[in-house]
XYZ file of C-alpha atoms in Angstrom:
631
model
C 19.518 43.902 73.257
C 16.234 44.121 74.693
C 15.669 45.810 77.678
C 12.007 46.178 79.324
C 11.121 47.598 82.881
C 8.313 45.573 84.966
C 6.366 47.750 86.713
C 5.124 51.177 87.113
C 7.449 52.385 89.843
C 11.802 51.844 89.559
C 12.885 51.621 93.542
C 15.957 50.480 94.603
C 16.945 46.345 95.057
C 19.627 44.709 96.287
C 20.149 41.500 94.639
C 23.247 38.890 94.552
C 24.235 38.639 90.717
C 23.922 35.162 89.966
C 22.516 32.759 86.453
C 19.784 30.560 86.958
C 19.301 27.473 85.009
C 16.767 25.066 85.111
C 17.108 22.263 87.808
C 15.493 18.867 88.361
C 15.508 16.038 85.659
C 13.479 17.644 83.034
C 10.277 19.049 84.281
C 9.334 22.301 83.061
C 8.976 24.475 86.120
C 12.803 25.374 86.640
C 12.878 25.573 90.539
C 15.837 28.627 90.942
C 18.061 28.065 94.067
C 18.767 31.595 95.766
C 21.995 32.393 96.909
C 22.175 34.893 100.563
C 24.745 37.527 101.809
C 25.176 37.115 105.213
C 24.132 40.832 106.762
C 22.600 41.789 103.800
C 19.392 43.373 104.315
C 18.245 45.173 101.011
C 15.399 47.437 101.881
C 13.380 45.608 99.024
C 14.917 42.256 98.667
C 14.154 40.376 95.109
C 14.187 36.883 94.137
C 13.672 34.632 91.032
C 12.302 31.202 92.276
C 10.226 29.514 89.315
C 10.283 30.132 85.824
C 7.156 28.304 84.049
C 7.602 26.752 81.458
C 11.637 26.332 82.008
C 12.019 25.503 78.553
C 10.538 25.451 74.912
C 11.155 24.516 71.390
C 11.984 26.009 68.633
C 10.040 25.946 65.301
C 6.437 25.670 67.227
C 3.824 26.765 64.676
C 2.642 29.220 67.577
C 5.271 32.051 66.922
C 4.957 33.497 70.977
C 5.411 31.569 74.326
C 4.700 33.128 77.799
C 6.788 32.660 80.711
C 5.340 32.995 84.212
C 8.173 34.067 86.418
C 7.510 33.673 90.194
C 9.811 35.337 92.885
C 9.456 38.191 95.770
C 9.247 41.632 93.988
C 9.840 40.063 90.516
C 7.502 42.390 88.829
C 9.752 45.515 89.930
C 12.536 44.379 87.691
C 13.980 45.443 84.487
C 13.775 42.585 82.180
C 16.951 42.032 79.545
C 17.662 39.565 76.592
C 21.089 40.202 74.629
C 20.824 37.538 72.262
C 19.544 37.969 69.028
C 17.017 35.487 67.727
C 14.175 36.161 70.502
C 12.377 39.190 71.026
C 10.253 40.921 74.484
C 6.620 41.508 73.198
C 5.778 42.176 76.622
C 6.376 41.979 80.261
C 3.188 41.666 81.953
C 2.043 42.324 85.761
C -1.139 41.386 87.461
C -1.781 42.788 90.819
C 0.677 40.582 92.980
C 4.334 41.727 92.580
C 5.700 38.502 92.802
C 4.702 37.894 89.445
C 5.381 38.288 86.219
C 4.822 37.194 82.696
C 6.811 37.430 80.289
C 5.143 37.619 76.712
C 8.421 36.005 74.029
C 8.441 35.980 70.319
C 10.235 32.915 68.595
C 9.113 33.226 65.535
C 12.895 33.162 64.142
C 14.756 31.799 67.152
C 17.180 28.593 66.946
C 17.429 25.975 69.396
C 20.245 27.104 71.758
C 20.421 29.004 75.422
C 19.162 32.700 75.739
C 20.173 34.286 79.024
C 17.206 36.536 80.316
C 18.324 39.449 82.999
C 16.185 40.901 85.831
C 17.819 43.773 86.486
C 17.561 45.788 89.639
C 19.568 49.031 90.161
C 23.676 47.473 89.559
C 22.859 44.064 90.764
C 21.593 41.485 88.150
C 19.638 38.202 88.099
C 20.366 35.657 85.349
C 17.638 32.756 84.082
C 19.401 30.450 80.878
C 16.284 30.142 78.751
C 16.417 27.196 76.248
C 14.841 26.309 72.893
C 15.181 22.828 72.225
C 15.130 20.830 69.245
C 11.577 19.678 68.149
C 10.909 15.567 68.977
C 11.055 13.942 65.810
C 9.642 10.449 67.195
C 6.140 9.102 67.252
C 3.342 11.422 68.364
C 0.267 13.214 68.070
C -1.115 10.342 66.072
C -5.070 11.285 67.671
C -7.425 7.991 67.598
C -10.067 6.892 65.304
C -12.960 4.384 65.723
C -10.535 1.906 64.924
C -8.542 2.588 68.665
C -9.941 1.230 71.687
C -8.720 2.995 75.209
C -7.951 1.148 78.237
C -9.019 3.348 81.104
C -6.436 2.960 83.922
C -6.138 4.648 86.982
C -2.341 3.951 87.986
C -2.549 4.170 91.798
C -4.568 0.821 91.536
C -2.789 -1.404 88.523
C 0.401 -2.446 89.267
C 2.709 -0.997 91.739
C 6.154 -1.417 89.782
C 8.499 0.376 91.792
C 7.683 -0.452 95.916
C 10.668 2.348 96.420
C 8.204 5.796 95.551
C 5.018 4.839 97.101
C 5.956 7.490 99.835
C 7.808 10.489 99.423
C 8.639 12.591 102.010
C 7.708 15.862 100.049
C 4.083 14.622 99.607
C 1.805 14.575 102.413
C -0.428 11.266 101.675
C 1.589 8.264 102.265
C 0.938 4.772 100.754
C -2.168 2.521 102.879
C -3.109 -0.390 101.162
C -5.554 -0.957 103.751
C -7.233 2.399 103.337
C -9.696 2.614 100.477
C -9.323 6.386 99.746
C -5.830 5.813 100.148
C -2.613 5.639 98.188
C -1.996 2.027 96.746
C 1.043 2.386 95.361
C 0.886 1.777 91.672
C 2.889 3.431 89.305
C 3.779 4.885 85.583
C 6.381 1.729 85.727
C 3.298 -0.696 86.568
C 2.031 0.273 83.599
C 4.777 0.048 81.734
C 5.392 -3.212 82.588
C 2.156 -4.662 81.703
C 2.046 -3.121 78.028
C 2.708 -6.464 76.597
C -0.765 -7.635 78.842
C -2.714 -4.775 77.354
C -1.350 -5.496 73.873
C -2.446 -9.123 73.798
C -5.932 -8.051 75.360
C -6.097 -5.957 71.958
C -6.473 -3.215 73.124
C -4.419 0.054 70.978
C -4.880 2.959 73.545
C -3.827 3.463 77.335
C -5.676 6.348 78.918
C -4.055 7.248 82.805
C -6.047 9.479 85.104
C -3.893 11.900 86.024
C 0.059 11.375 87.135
C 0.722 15.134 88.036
C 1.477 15.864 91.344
C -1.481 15.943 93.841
C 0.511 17.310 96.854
C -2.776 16.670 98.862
C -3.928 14.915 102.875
C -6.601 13.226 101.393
C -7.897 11.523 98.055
C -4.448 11.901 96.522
C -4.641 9.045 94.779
C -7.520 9.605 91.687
C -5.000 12.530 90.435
C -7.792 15.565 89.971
C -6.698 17.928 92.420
C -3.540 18.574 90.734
C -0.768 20.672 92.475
C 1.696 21.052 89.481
C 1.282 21.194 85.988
C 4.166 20.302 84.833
C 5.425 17.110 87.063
C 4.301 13.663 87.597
C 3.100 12.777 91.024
C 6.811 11.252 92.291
C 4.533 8.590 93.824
C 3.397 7.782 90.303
C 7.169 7.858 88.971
C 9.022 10.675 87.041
C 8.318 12.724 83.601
C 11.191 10.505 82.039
C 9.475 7.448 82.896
C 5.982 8.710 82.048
C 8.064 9.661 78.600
C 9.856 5.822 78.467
C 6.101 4.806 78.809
C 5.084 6.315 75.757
C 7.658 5.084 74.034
C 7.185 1.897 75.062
C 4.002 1.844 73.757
C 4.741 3.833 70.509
C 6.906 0.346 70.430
C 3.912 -1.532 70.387
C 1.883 0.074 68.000
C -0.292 1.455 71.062
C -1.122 5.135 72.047
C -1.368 6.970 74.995
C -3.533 9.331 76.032
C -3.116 11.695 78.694
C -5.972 13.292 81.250
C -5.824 17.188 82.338
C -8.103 18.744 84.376
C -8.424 22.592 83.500
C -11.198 23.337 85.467
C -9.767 23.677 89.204
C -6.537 22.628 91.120
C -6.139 21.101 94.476
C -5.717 23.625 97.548
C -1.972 22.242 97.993
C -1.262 23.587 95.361
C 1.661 26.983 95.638
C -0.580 29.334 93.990
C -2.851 29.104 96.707
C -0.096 30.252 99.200
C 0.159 33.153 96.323
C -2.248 33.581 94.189
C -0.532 35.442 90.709
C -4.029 37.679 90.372
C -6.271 38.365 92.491
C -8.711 36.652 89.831
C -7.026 34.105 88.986
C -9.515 31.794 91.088
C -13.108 31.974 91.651
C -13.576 33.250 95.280
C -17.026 33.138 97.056
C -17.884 35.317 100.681
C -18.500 31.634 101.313
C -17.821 28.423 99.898
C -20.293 27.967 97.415
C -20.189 24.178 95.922
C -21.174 23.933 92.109
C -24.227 22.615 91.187
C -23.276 20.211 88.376
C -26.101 21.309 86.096
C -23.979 21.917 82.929
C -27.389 21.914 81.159
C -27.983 25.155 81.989
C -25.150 26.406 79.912
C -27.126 25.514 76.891
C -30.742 26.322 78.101
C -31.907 29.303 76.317
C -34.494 29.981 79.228
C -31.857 29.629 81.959
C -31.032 31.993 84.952
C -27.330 33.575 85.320
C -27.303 32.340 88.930
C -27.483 29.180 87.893
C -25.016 29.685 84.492
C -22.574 31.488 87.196
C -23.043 28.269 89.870
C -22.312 25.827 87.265
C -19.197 27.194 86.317
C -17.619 29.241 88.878
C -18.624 27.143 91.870
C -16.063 25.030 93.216
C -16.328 21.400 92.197
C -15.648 20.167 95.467
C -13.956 21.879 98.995
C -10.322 21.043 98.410
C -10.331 21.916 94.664
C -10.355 25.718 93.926
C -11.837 26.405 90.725
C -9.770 28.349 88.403
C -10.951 31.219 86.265
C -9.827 30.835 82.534
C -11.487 34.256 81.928
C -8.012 34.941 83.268
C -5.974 35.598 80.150
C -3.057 34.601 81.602
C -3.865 31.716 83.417
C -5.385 30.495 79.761
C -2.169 30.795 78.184
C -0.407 28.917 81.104
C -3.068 26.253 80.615
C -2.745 26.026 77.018
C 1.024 26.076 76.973
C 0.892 23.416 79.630
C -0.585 20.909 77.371
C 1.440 21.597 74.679
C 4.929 21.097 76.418
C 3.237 17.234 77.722
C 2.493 16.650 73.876
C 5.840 17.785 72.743
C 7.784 16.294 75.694
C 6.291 12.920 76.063
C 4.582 12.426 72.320
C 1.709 11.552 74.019
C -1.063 10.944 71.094
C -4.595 12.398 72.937
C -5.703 14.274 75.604
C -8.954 13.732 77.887
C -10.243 16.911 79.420
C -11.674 16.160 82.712
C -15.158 18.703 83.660
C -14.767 20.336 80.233
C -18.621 21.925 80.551
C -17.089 23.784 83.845
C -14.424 25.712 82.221
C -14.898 28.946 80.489
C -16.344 27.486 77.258
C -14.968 30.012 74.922
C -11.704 29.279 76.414
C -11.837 25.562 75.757
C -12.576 26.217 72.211
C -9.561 28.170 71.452
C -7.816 25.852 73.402
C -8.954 23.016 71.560
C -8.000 25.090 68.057
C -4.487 25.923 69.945
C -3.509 22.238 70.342
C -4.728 21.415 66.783
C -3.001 24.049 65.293
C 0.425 22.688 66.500
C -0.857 18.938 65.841
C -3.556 18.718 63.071
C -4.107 14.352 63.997
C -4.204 15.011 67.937
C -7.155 13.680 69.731
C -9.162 15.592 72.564
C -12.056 13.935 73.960
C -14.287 16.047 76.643
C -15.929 14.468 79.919
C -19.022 15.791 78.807
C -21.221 14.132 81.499
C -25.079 15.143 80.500
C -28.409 13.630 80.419
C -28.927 12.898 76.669
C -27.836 14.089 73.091
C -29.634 17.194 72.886
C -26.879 18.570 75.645
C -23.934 16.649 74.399
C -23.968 17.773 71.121
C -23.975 21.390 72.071
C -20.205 21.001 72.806
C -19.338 19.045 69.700
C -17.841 20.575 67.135
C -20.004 21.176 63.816
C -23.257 21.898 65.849
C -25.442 25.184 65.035
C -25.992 26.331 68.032
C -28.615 28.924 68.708
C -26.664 30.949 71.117
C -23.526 31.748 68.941
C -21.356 29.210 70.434
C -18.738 27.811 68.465
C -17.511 24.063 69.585
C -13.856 23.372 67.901
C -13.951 19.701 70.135
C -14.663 16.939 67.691
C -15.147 14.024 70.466
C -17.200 14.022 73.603
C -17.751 11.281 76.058
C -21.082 9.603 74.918
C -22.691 8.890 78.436
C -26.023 8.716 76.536
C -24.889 5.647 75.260
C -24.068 4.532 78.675
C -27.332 5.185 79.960
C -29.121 3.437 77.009
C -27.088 0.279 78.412
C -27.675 0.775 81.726
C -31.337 0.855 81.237
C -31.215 -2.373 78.957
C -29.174 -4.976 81.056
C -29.564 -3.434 84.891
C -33.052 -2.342 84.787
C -33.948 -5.203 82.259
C -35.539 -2.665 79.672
C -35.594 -3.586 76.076
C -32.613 -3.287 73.786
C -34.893 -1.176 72.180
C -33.534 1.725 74.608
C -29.774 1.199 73.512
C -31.490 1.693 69.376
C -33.720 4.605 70.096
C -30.238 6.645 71.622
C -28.006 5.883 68.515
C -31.243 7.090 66.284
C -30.354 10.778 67.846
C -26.676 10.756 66.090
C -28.210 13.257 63.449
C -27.717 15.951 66.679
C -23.929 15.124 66.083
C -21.779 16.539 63.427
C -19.560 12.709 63.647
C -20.870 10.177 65.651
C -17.530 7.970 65.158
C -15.988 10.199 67.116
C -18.095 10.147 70.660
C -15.818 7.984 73.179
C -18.024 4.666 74.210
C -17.726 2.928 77.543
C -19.513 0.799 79.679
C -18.172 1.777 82.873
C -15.579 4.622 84.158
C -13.378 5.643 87.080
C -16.658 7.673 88.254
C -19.891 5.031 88.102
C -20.261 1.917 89.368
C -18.158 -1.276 87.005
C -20.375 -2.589 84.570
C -20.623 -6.243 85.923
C -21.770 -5.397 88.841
C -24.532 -3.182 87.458
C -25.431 -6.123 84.849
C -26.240 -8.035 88.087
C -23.645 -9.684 87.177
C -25.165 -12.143 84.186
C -22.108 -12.681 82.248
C -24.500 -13.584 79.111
C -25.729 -9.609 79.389
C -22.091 -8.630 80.071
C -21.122 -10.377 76.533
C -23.997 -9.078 74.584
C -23.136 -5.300 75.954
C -19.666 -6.203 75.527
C -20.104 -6.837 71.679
C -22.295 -3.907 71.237
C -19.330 -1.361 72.587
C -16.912 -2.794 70.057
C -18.604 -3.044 66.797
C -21.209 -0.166 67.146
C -19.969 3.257 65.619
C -17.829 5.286 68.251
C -13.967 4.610 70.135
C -15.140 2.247 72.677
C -12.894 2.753 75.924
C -12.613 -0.244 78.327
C -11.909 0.042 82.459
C -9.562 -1.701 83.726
C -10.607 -4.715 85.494
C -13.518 -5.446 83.477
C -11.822 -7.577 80.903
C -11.848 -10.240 84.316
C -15.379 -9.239 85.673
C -14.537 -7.026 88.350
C -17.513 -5.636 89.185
C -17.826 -3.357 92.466
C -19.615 -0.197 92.936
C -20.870 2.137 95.429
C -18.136 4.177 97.120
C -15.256 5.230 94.754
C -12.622 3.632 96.670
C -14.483 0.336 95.687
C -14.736 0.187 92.830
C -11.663 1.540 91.852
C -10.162 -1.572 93.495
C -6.521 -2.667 93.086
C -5.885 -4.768 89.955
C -5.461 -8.335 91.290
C -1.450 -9.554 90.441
C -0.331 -5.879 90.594
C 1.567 -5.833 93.884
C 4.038 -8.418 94.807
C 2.656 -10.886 97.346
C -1.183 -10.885 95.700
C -2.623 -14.127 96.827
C -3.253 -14.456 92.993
C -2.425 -12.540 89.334
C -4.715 -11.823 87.126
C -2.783 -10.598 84.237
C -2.455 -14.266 83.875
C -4.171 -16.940 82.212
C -3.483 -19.513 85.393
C -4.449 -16.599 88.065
C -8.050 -15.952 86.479
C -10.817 -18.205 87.156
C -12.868 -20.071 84.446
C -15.414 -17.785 84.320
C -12.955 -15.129 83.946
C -11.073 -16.271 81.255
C -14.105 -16.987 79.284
C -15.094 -13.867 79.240
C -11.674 -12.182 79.396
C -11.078 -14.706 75.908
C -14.503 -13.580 74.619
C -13.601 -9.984 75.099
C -9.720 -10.621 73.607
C -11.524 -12.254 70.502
C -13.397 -9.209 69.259
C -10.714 -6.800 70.254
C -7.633 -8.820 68.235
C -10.258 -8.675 65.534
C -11.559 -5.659 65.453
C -8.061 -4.470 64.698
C -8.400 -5.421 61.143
C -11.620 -4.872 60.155
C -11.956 -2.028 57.691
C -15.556 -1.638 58.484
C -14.980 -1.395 62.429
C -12.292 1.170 61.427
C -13.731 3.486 58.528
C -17.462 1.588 57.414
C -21.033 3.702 58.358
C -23.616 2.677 60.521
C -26.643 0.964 59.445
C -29.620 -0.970 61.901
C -32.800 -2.138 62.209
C -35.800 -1.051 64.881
C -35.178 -4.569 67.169
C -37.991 -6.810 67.099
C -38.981 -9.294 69.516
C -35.846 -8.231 71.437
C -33.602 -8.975 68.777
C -31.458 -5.613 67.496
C -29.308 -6.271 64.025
C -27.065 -3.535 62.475
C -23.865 -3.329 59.640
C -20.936 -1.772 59.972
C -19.772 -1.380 56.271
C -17.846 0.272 53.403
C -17.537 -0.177 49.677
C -15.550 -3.129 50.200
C -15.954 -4.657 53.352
C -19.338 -5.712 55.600
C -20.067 -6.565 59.249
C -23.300 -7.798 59.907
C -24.458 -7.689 63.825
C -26.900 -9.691 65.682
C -27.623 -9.193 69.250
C -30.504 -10.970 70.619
C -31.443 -10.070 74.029
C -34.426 -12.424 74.273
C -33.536 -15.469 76.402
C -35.217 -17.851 73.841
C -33.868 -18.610 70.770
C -35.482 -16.594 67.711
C -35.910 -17.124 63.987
C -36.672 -14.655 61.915
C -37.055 -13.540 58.048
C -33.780 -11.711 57.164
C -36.049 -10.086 53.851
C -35.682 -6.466 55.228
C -31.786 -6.909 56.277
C -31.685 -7.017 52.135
C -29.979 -3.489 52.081
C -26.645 -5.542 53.227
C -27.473 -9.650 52.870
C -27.136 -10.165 49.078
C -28.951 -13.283 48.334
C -27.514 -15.833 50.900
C -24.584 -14.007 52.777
C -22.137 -16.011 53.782
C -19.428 -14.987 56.103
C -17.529 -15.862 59.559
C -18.496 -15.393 63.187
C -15.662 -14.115 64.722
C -16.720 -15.103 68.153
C -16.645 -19.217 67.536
C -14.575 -19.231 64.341
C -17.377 -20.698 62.591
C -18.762 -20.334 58.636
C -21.846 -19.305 59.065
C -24.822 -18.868 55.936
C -27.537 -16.465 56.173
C -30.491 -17.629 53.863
C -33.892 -16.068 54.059
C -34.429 -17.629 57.914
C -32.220 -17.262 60.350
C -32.237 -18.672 63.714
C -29.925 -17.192 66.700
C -30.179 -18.296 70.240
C -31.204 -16.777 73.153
C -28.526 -14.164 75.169
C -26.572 -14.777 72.210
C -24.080 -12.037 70.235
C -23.085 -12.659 66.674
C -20.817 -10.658 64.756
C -20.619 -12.059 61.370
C -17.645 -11.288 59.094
C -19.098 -11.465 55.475
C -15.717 -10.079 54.237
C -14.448 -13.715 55.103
């Protein structure tokens, strides 16, 4: 038996022996229903109300887990296990009593039930603590350059259960009509449009978050999150966010799963009581970030502004949490690690990871990996250029000491680049002259690609909407090096911008009654479907090309706005032609001679076509051609 006391001082409590097991379906906060005497008035009453996580597995590589235990006066209890198999390293207070954490070994535990006591004075509280059976099924697979991630944000795809778009626990109800309202898609929307996303080509789906946002306003996007450790009930249930990765897993597809470390939303319980007094960065008065996470790498800049940057809050409603907190960095941590082991999810994206606590992030980063050596974790990394992105990469030498353990960042360099090419009408020279600063990166291949996001305005819209530009940037994201991520919507030219609630516009087909569906070939336009087919074409084939998948990167400085690179390995060549000029061009392919052996011959995957290339070679104007010579 182990027996530990909480607290400094041992007073008196009346409590109503009872055992507590986890309720709910099967999220991991075990909600613990209090029984009452009637005319029972303890002096210092004491109650057991959430146990986080309610459960864990057995055989984890990590050999401790730490439960945070909420309740009135927890932390003046006597804590007791009787079973053999788990031992108390430590029971932990922070400066509220209604907390307390409870520090486990389970190094040699067995799945099975281990009853944990709080004891105060004769009267006894009971919480069944579980160990569960590892998941043997598909997961933690991670992605490679040969994944590409469909970017969905579930509120506005496909609403397939009408029944949850309200719930009467959760403030924001559903409003169509409102913009920076609830829509009323779902987890089950998604689900049952895998077999769309499938034929598209696409391998990945990427949701913003499903947790619950328990919040009046701006519910919707899922970044003020208000429990860790349920889905949004709006959004659907953990089982069905589960049945969703299975469903993919089905499919050959992956899923990949958005956090947000960085700050919560004010709805959320801790901010009714907070477990530390530190546990959040307070202010005298509200003092807004200033989004500058290029000062955390600037060897010239000021504290204030390293301090602003990361403790400010990122907006009003979403307190920003302190990860110097070691507790609260544990919860984190073990937070994503119960999703990855629950649901099998494959990835994670890590929303604002330059806000967080960077030496946190990294040891959360080696925490994950140590459990799941495959598992991908990209970082929202959103800075000006290279020189700043590659500071949080993994492999860099960074002058300051830091040490990056996250392989994959979110290449908005590369985003730029495009802008600058096909809004502003730059030269395609601009896209080359970013990909020639790769040597800042330890692995290029790794940097997530995108032409447009939940957060900037959609790509066809910015293109001025010139589908020949949208086609030529289109085949650029899949075949350069990099996991190119796609937003929904764009595969059939939706194209708004400006205010967020625009252009995350509903997916048209998603709700019953749509005047038309667009996750079909008869509700799409013509000019949709040709470029929806165009897209499809390079994505279906992308899938089996060893060179998209595995090869290096080799191009050429573009000349007379023509840019040609080669995806390649020992066995297998992809030669690249993107010519940006609106008049056709010939040119001598002598200096492509690195790759082109004599006269190459191979297939263009966009028209089907055999195609020859002999010492000239002429390619039409606004024209993409990605030539197979493997074929």
């Amino acid at each position: 038996m182990k027996i530990v006391k909480a607290g400094v001082v041992a007073i008196l409590i009346s409590l109503l022996g009872m055992s507590c097991t986890p309720n709910g379906e099967e999220g991991s906060k075990a909600l613990v229903k209090q029984a009452s005497v009637p005319n029972m008035k303890p002096a210092n009453e004491v109650k057991l109300e959430t146990v986080e996580p309610a459960y864990w597995w057995a055989g984890m590589k990590n050999e401790t887990v730490l439960l945070m235990i909420h309740g009135k006066n927890i932390a003046t209890s006597e804590v007791q296990i009787k079973e053999d198999g788990i031992g108390i390293e430590s029971v932990d207070t922070q400066d509220n009593p209604n907390y307390l954490f409870l520090n486990l070994n389970i190094a040699n535990a067995k799945a099975g039930k281990y009853p944990i006591t709080f004891k105060a004075g004769a009267k006894e509280l009971t919480y069944e603590f579980e160990l569960k059976p590892r998941n043997k099924g598909t997961k933690a697979q991670g992605l490679t350059s040969k994944d590409v991630m469909y970017l969905i944000m579930p509120d506005r795809f496909a609403n397939g259960n009408p029944d949850n778009d309200s719930q009467a626990d959760l403030t924001q109800k559903a409003n169509r009509k409102d913009r920076d309202g609830r829509h009323g898609g779902d987890i089950a929307g998604v689900t049952s449009k895998l077999d769309y996303l499938n034929d598209l080509g696409v391998t990945t789906v990427w949701l913003t978050p499903f947790l619950e946002n328990n919040q009046p306003d701006w519910s919707y996007h899922g970044y003020a999150i208000t429990d860790f450790y349920k889905a949004d009930g709006r959004h659907g249930t953990n089982a069905e966010y589960k049945n969703m990765v299975d469903e993919a897993h089905k499919r050959d597809m992956k899923v990949v799963m958005d956090l947000v470390f960085n700050h919560i939303g004010n709805g959320h319980d801790w901010m009714k009581d907070l477990p530390a007094k530190d546990w959040i960065h307070e202010w005298k008065e509200f003092t807004k970030t200033n989004y500058k996470g290029e000062a955390l790498s600037d060897p010239n800049a000021s504290d204030f502004d390293k301090k602003i940057m990361t403790d400010g809050w990122f907006d009003g409603h979403m307190p920003d949490l302190n990860q110097g907190n070691p507790y609260l960095a544990k919860y984190l941590m073990q937070a994503s690690v119960w999703w990855i082991e629950y649901a099998g999810i494959d990835g994670i994206r890590m929303d604002t990871y330059p806000y967080n606590k960077k030496e946190m992030m990294s040891e959360w980063v080696s925490y994950v990996l140590s459990e799941y050596p495959d598992f991908y974790i990209v970082g929202e990394t959103w800075l000006p250029g290279a020189t700043w992105e590659s500071y949080w990469k993994a492999g860099g030498n960074n002058r300051d000491g830091f040490v990056s353990t996250l392989k994959s960042v979110s290449d908005f360099p590369v985003w730029d680049a495009l802008n600058r090419t096909w809004r502003n009408n730059w030269s395609i020279t601009e896209v080359y002259k970013t990909l020639t600063e790769d040597f800042l990166y330890d692995d290029a291949n790794q940097n997530k690609i995108f032409l447009d996001n939940h957060d900037v305005d959609r790509a066809f819209g910015v293109f001025n909407k010139n589908i020949p530009n949208m086609k030529l940037a289109t085949s650029f994201l899949l075949t350069t090096r990099g996991i190119p991520q796609i937003f929904y919507g764009t595969e059939i030219l939706m194209g708004k911008g400006g205010h967020h609630g625009d252009l995350r516009e509903d997916f048209p087909g998603g709700w019953a009654g749509d005047k038309r569906d667009a996750f079909t070939e008869a509700g799409r336009t013509k000019k949709e479907n040709d470029y929806f087919n165009y897209m499809r074409s390079i994505l279906q084939w992308r899938r089996t090309s060893k060179a998209i998948a595995e090869g290096k990167l080799k191009h050429w400085v573009p000349f007379n706005e023509v840019y040609a690179y080669a995806r390649y390995t020992d066995s297998e060549t992809v030669f690249v032609i993107l010519n940006n000029n609106k008049d056709e061009q010939t040119f001598n392919t002598e200096r492509f001679s690195e790759v082109l052996k004599g006269d190459a011959k191979g297939k263009d995957i966009l028209t089907g076509k055999s195609v020859t290339i002999g010492s000239e070679f002429t390619i039409p104007g606004k024209t993409a051609m990605i030539i197979d010579l493997s074929k």
